Short mmCIF file of C-alpha atoms in Angstrom, two decimals:
data_model
loop_
_atom_site.label_atom_id
_atom_site.label_comp_id
_atom_site.label_asym_id
_atom_site.label_seq_id
_atom_site.Cartn_x
_atom_site.Cartn_y
_atom_site.Cartn_z
CA MET V 1438 -0.18 0.15 0.16
CA ASP V 1439 1.30 3.31 -1.08
CA LEU V 1440 2.70 5.98 1.93
CA GLY V 1441 1.70 8.41 0.08
CA LEU V 1442 -2.14 7.50 -0.14
CA LEU V 1443 -2.31 6.49 3.22
CA ARG V 1444 -0.61 9.96 4.46
CA THR V 1445 -3.43 11.65 2.40
CA PHE V 1446 -6.10 9.50 3.73
CA VAL V 1447 -4.86 10.51 7.52
CA THR V 1448 -4.84 14.04 6.62
CA VAL V 1449 -8.43 14.03 5.44
CA HIS V 1450 -10.03 12.01 8.15
CA ARG V 1451 -8.25 14.64 10.51
CA ALA V 1452 -9.38 17.46 8.55
CA GLY V 1453 -12.98 16.31 7.97
CA SER V 1454 -12.57 17.63 3.96
CA PHE V 1455 -11.39 17.23 0.54
CA THR V 1456 -10.87 21.07 0.70
CA ARG V 1457 -9.27 21.30 4.28
CA ALA V 1458 -7.22 18.35 3.18
CA ALA V 1459 -5.70 19.84 0.20
CA ALA V 1460 -4.93 23.08 1.98
CA LEU V 1461 -2.86 21.02 4.29
CA LEU V 1462 -1.04 18.77 1.93
CA GLY V 1463 -0.47 21.55 -0.71
CA LEU V 1464 -2.45 19.75 -2.99
CA SER V 1465 -5.01 20.30 -5.38
CA GLN V 1466 -8.75 19.22 -4.48
CA PRO V 1467 -9.20 16.60 -7.41
CA ALA V 1468 -5.85 15.37 -6.48
CA VAL V 1469 -6.70 14.87 -3.08
CA THR V 1470 -10.34 13.15 -4.09
CA SER V 1471 -8.22 11.18 -6.68
CA GLN V 1472 -6.09 9.54 -4.43
CA ILE V 1473 -8.39 8.98 -2.22
CA ARG V 1474 -10.62 6.72 -4.92
CA THR V 1475 -8.10 4.53 -5.51
CA LEU V 1476 -6.89 3.93 -1.94
CA GLU V 1477 -11.02 2.92 -1.73
CA ARG V 1478 -10.19 0.85 -4.50
CA GLN V 1479 -7.62 -0.96 -3.15
CA LEU V 1480 -9.21 -1.80 -0.38
CA GLY V 1481 -12.70 -2.98 -1.96
CA ARG V 1482 -13.99 -0.68 0.65
CA PRO V 1483 -15.91 2.62 1.02
CA LEU V 1484 -13.30 4.96 3.48
CA PHE V 1485 -15.66 8.42 3.57
CA LEU V 1486 -18.98 8.99 3.26
CA ARG V 1487 -19.55 12.63 1.10
CA GLN V 1488 -21.80 15.26 2.55
CA ALA V 1489 -23.04 19.04 1.81
CA ARG V 1490 -19.89 20.24 4.54
CA GLY V 1491 -17.12 17.49 4.59
CA VAL V 1492 -16.88 13.78 4.82
CA THR V 1493 -17.90 11.49 7.01
CA PRO V 1494 -15.85 8.51 8.40
CA THR V 1495 -16.77 5.04 7.84
CA THR V 1496 -16.60 2.66 10.37
CA VAL V 1497 -13.72 1.05 8.10
CA GLY V 1498 -12.33 4.16 7.53
CA ASP V 1499 -11.85 4.63 11.44
CA GLU V 1500 -10.44 1.78 12.18
CA LEU V 1501 -7.90 2.46 8.91
CA ALA V 1502 -7.43 5.86 10.43
CA HIS V 1503 -6.97 4.87 13.86
CA ARG V 1504 -4.36 1.93 13.05
CA ALA V 1505 -1.98 3.85 10.34
CA ALA V 1506 -1.98 7.56 12.01
CA PRO V 1507 0.42 7.00 14.86
CA HIS V 1508 2.87 4.92 12.34
CA LEU V 1509 2.76 7.94 10.35
CA ASP V 1510 3.14 9.89 12.49
CA ALA V 1511 6.18 8.65 13.71
CA LEU V 1512 8.15 8.12 10.09
CA ALA V 1513 7.38 11.77 9.81
CA GLU V 1514 9.15 12.33 13.07
CA ILE V 1515 12.00 9.93 12.08
CA THR V 1516 11.95 11.57 8.57
CA GLU V 1517 12.20 14.82 9.81
CA THR V 1518 14.57 15.08 12.96
CA GLY V 1519 16.18 11.62 12.24
CA LEU V 1520 17.01 9.31 15.46
CA ASN V 1521 18.66 11.47 17.80
CA GLY V 1522 14.76 12.77 18.35
CA ARG V 1523 15.59 16.93 18.96
CA ILE V 1524 13.61 19.27 18.58
CA ALA V 1525 15.64 22.00 17.26
CA GLY V 1526 13.92 23.36 14.20
CA ARG V 1527 10.38 22.16 15.10
CA THR V 1528 7.69 24.45 15.67
CA LEU V 1529 4.85 24.03 18.19
CA HIS V 1530 1.68 25.53 17.52
CA LEU V 1531 -0.43 25.99 20.52
CA ALA V 1532 -3.88 26.79 21.53
CA GLY V 1533 -6.69 27.61 24.46
CA PRO V 1534 -7.95 30.49 26.23
CA PRO V 1535 -4.98 33.31 26.33
CA GLU V 1536 -5.06 33.94 29.96
CA ILE V 1537 -4.28 30.43 31.29
CA LEU V 1538 -1.25 30.28 27.94
CA SER V 1539 0.06 33.41 28.87
CA LEU V 1540 0.53 32.90 32.39
CA ARG V 1541 0.69 29.21 32.90
CA ALA V 1542 1.32 27.30 29.85
CA LEU V 1543 4.00 29.61 27.75
CA PRO V 1544 6.40 29.99 30.82
CA ALA V 1545 6.17 26.57 31.36
CA LEU V 1546 7.58 25.69 27.53
CA SER V 1547 9.90 28.59 27.75
CA PRO V 1548 13.04 26.21 28.49
CA LEU V 1549 12.21 23.89 25.56
CA VAL V 1550 13.05 27.15 23.66
CA ALA V 1551 16.70 26.97 24.69
CA ASP V 1552 16.66 23.91 22.89
CA GLY V 1553 15.51 25.05 19.45
CA LEU V 1554 11.99 24.50 19.66
CA ALA V 1555 9.90 27.55 18.14
CA LEU V 1556 6.24 28.49 19.85
CA ARG V 1557 3.07 29.78 17.70
CA THR V 1558 -0.34 30.53 19.42
CA SER V 1559 -3.70 31.39 17.96
CA LEU V 1560 -6.54 33.39 18.42
CA PHE V 1561 -8.83 31.54 20.91
CA THR V 1562 -12.24 31.23 19.22
CA GLY V 1563 -14.00 28.94 22.30
CA PRO V 1564 -13.40 25.23 23.32
CA GLU V 1565 -15.40 23.32 20.27
CA GLU V 1566 -13.79 25.55 17.46
CA THR V 1567 -10.36 24.97 18.86
CA LEU V 1568 -10.88 21.41 19.22
CA ASP V 1569 -12.36 21.17 15.11
CA GLY V 1570 -8.69 23.03 14.28
CA LEU V 1571 -6.62 20.37 16.37
CA ALA V 1572 -8.53 17.67 14.38
CA ALA V 1573 -8.12 19.59 11.22
CA GLY V 1574 -4.06 19.40 12.00
CA ARG V 1575 -3.86 24.07 12.97
CA HIS V 1576 -3.02 22.62 16.33
CA ASP V 1577 -0.58 20.37 17.35
CA LEU V 1578 -1.92 20.46 21.07
CA VAL V 1579 -4.23 22.66 23.27
CA LEU V 1580 -5.78 23.24 26.31
CA SER V 1581 -9.34 22.82 26.56
CA THR V 1582 -12.25 23.05 28.92
CA ALA V 1583 -14.45 20.60 26.82
CA ARG V 1584 -13.16 16.77 26.75
CA PRO V 1585 -13.51 15.54 23.57
CA ARG V 1586 -15.19 12.80 22.14
CA GLY V 1587 -14.51 9.62 19.97
CA GLY V 1588 -11.14 8.52 18.96
CA LEU V 1589 -9.44 10.90 17.19
CA LEU V 1590 -8.63 13.70 19.76
CA ALA V 1591 -6.91 11.93 23.17
CA ALA V 1592 -7.44 14.27 26.25
CA THR V 1593 -5.02 13.89 29.46
CA PRO V 1594 -7.09 15.95 32.26
CA LEU V 1595 -4.10 18.89 33.22
CA CYS V 1596 -5.59 20.84 36.31
CA ASP V 1597 -8.48 21.79 38.25
CA GLU V 1598 -9.28 25.51 38.08
CA GLU V 1599 -10.86 27.05 41.13
CA HIS V 1600 -13.27 29.79 40.49
CA VAL V 1601 -13.66 32.44 43.13
CA LEU V 1602 -16.01 35.30 43.50
CA VAL V 1603 -14.64 39.01 43.94
CA ALA V 1604 -15.01 42.79 43.52
CA ALA V 1605 -13.35 46.00 44.80
CA PRO V 1606 -13.02 46.28 49.04
CA HIS V 1607 -16.15 49.42 48.64
CA TRP V 1608 -18.55 46.92 47.24
CA ALA V 1609 -17.60 43.97 49.42
CA SER V 1610 -18.79 46.16 52.00
CA ARG V 1611 -21.98 47.22 50.31
CA ALA V 1612 -22.68 43.58 49.84
CA ALA V 1613 -21.91 42.45 52.90
CA SER V 1614 -24.53 44.92 54.52
CA ASP V 1615 -27.29 43.35 52.67
CA ARG V 1616 -26.90 39.76 52.91
CA LEU V 1617 -26.03 36.84 55.29
CA GLY V 1618 -24.52 33.65 54.11
CA THR V 1619 -24.32 32.41 50.57
CA SER V 1620 -27.70 34.41 49.77
CA CYS V 1621 -27.40 36.25 46.83
CA SER V 1622 -29.17 38.95 48.50
CA GLY V 1623 -27.16 42.03 47.93
CA LEU V 1624 -24.95 40.35 45.30
CA ASP V 1625 -27.92 40.68 42.64
CA ARG V 1626 -28.01 44.42 43.01
CA LEU V 1627 -23.92 44.84 42.09
CA PRO V 1628 -22.95 45.72 38.70
CA VAL V 1629 -21.12 42.54 36.97
CA VAL V 1630 -18.55 42.02 34.69
CA ASP V 1631 -18.08 39.27 32.53
CA VAL V 1632 -16.79 37.79 29.48
CA HIS V 1633 -19.65 37.80 27.34
CA GLU V 1634 -24.03 38.72 27.63
CA SER V 1635 -24.31 35.15 28.69
CA LEU V 1636 -22.16 35.77 32.21
CA PRO V 1637 -21.30 32.93 31.67
CA PHE V 1638 -18.45 32.74 34.68
CA VAL V 1639 -21.27 34.47 36.49
CA THR V 1640 -23.86 32.03 35.73
CA ARG V 1641 -21.56 29.05 36.61
CA TYR V 1642 -21.12 30.33 39.98
CA TRP V 1643 -24.29 31.13 40.84
CA SER V 1644 -25.62 27.65 39.63
CA SER V 1645 -22.71 26.45 41.52
CA VAL V 1646 -22.49 27.79 44.89
CA LEU V 1647 -25.80 29.99 45.04
CA GLU V 1648 -28.00 27.26 43.10
CA SER V 1649 -30.20 29.85 41.76
CA LYS V 1650 -29.36 31.82 38.47
CA PRO V 1651 -27.89 35.45 38.77
CA ALA V 1652 -30.63 38.38 38.35
CA ALA V 1653 -28.66 41.41 36.72
CA SER V 1654 -27.34 41.49 33.56
CA ALA V 1655 -23.75 42.21 32.50
CA THR V 1656 -22.66 46.35 32.97
CA VAL V 1657 -18.88 45.56 31.23
CA VAL V 1658 -18.34 42.82 28.98
CA VAL V 1659 -14.58 42.46 27.63
CA PRO V 1660 -13.42 39.42 26.01
CA ASP V 1661 -10.74 38.73 28.58
CA LEU V 1662 -10.02 37.32 31.83
CA ARG V 1663 -7.39 39.91 32.63
CA ALA V 1664 -9.74 42.84 31.61
CA VAL V 1665 -12.45 41.78 33.41
CA LEU V 1666 -10.12 41.47 36.42
CA GLU V 1667 -8.89 45.17 35.67
CA CYS V 1668 -12.40 46.35 35.20
CA ALA V 1669 -13.42 44.42 38.70
CA ALA V 1670 -10.51 45.95 40.72
CA SER V 1671 -11.00 49.65 39.42
CA GLY V 1672 -14.88 49.20 41.09
CA ALA V 1673 -16.64 48.30 37.55
CA GLY V 1674 -18.33 45.56 39.67
CA LEU V 1675 -18.62 41.59 40.73
CA ALA V 1676 -16.24 39.17 39.02
CA VAL V 1677 -15.98 35.41 38.95
CA LEU V 1678 -12.04 34.66 38.25
CA PRO V 1679 -9.54 31.94 38.64
CA ARG V 1680 -8.42 32.17 41.38
CA TYR V 1681 -4.65 31.96 40.25
CA LEU V 1682 -5.30 34.97 37.89
CA CYS V 1683 -6.95 37.55 40.58
CA GLU V 1684 -4.58 36.08 44.07
CA GLU V 1685 -2.05 39.28 43.76
CA ALA V 1686 -5.27 41.40 43.34
CA LEU V 1687 -6.57 39.57 46.27
CA ALA V 1688 -3.16 39.48 48.50
CA SER V 1689 -2.59 43.31 47.99
CA GLY V 1690 -6.19 44.19 48.48
CA ARG V 1691 -7.30 45.16 45.21
CA LEU V 1692 -10.41 43.03 45.61
CA VAL V 1693 -11.85 41.08 48.20
CA GLU V 1694 -13.99 37.54 47.79
CA LEU V 1695 -17.41 38.52 48.37
CA LEU V 1696 -17.99 34.45 49.84
CA ASP V 1697 -16.13 31.65 50.80
CA PRO V 1698 -18.13 28.55 49.92
CA PRO V 1699 -17.46 25.05 51.50
CA VAL V 1700 -17.16 23.68 47.94
CA PRO V 1701 -15.60 26.18 45.64
CA PRO V 1702 -16.68 25.51 41.75
CA LEU V 1703 -13.98 24.33 39.81
CA ARG V 1704 -13.53 23.93 36.03
CA THR V 1705 -11.20 20.68 34.64
CA TYR V 1706 -8.82 21.47 32.02
CA PHE V 1707 -7.40 18.64 29.04
CA LEU V 1708 -4.78 18.73 27.15
CA VAL V 1709 -5.74 17.38 23.94
CA VAL V 1710 -4.00 16.49 21.14
CA ARG V 1711 -4.40 14.31 17.59
CA ALA V 1712 -4.41 10.03 17.86
CA GLY V 1713 -0.78 9.15 17.64
CA ALA V 1714 0.54 13.13 17.83
CA LEU V 1715 2.50 11.71 20.79
CA ALA V 1716 5.24 10.34 18.37
CA LEU V 1717 6.35 13.58 17.30
CA THR V 1718 9.03 14.63 20.12
CA HIS V 1719 8.74 18.36 19.94
CA VAL V 1720 5.00 17.64 20.91
CA ALA V 1721 5.40 14.53 23.20
CA ARG V 1722 8.43 16.78 25.30
CA ALA V 1723 5.66 20.32 25.14
CA HIS V 1724 2.88 17.58 26.68
CA GLU V 1725 5.29 16.22 29.07
CA ALA V 1726 6.68 19.26 30.36
CA LEU V 1727 2.75 20.84 30.88
CA LEU V 1728 1.98 17.96 33.19
CA ARG V 1729 4.98 18.40 35.26
CA ALA V 1730 4.83 22.35 35.67
CA ALA V 1731 0.66 21.42 36.53
CA VAL V 1732 1.67 19.34 39.65
CA GLY V 1733 2.16 22.85 40.78
CA TRP V 1734 -0.95 25.14 39.56
#
């Protein structure tokens, strides 16, 4: 069986589209289509079901991809880096929420830069879109709060992120005078800062800790938790933030924790790669470095 045909097949399987696979391979779409048809004739079985948008692998296609992809990745690694496992000259394409990339992942990966690894990050467009990009080959490694389904992507739990409800001191004093225990009375009268109009962080916290929905709407919406922190510390309103992100502001008194629930809300991050990608030395070393660093997170 022609390894070139298998490489094209695995790329289509990962991309979910002949068009995207052609772009990744530097081929024309008709060339990709022709190669897949040739492989299907050789096997005597269909590998993909053609749909209006992209393709879906058949059972045979899934089985072939899961058997062939790790070996093709390993061969590609040997071809590109030799047998010494060096990462010099390799580029790791990383994706995930900008806050955890900036404050945790990139510092943990910086020692690999001294060994010759280049790092590239991508604009975060949401967990599902980022995982789609990983499957399509646009990323090598993803930090995600969504655990992927199926066998195409492999996920390893990385860390748990504790969320805290915070505000500037004067808002904390006002809320404290109006509430008792973990009641939301008083809190619902404070302005709210979040990353989206739907209040994803505040709503998740209210549901977990207060077993209710927030009554207030967003006063300030900014699509970056670091900006949420600065707005909250400047007095724009309450916010829900990861503890690691706001612990300095809490220690300095710029922010005050409004509630201290016995079981704080947690959000789990997963380290996600394409199945078989850990055969690539630069991906494996980055994966190992992040898991090792996350022990202290």
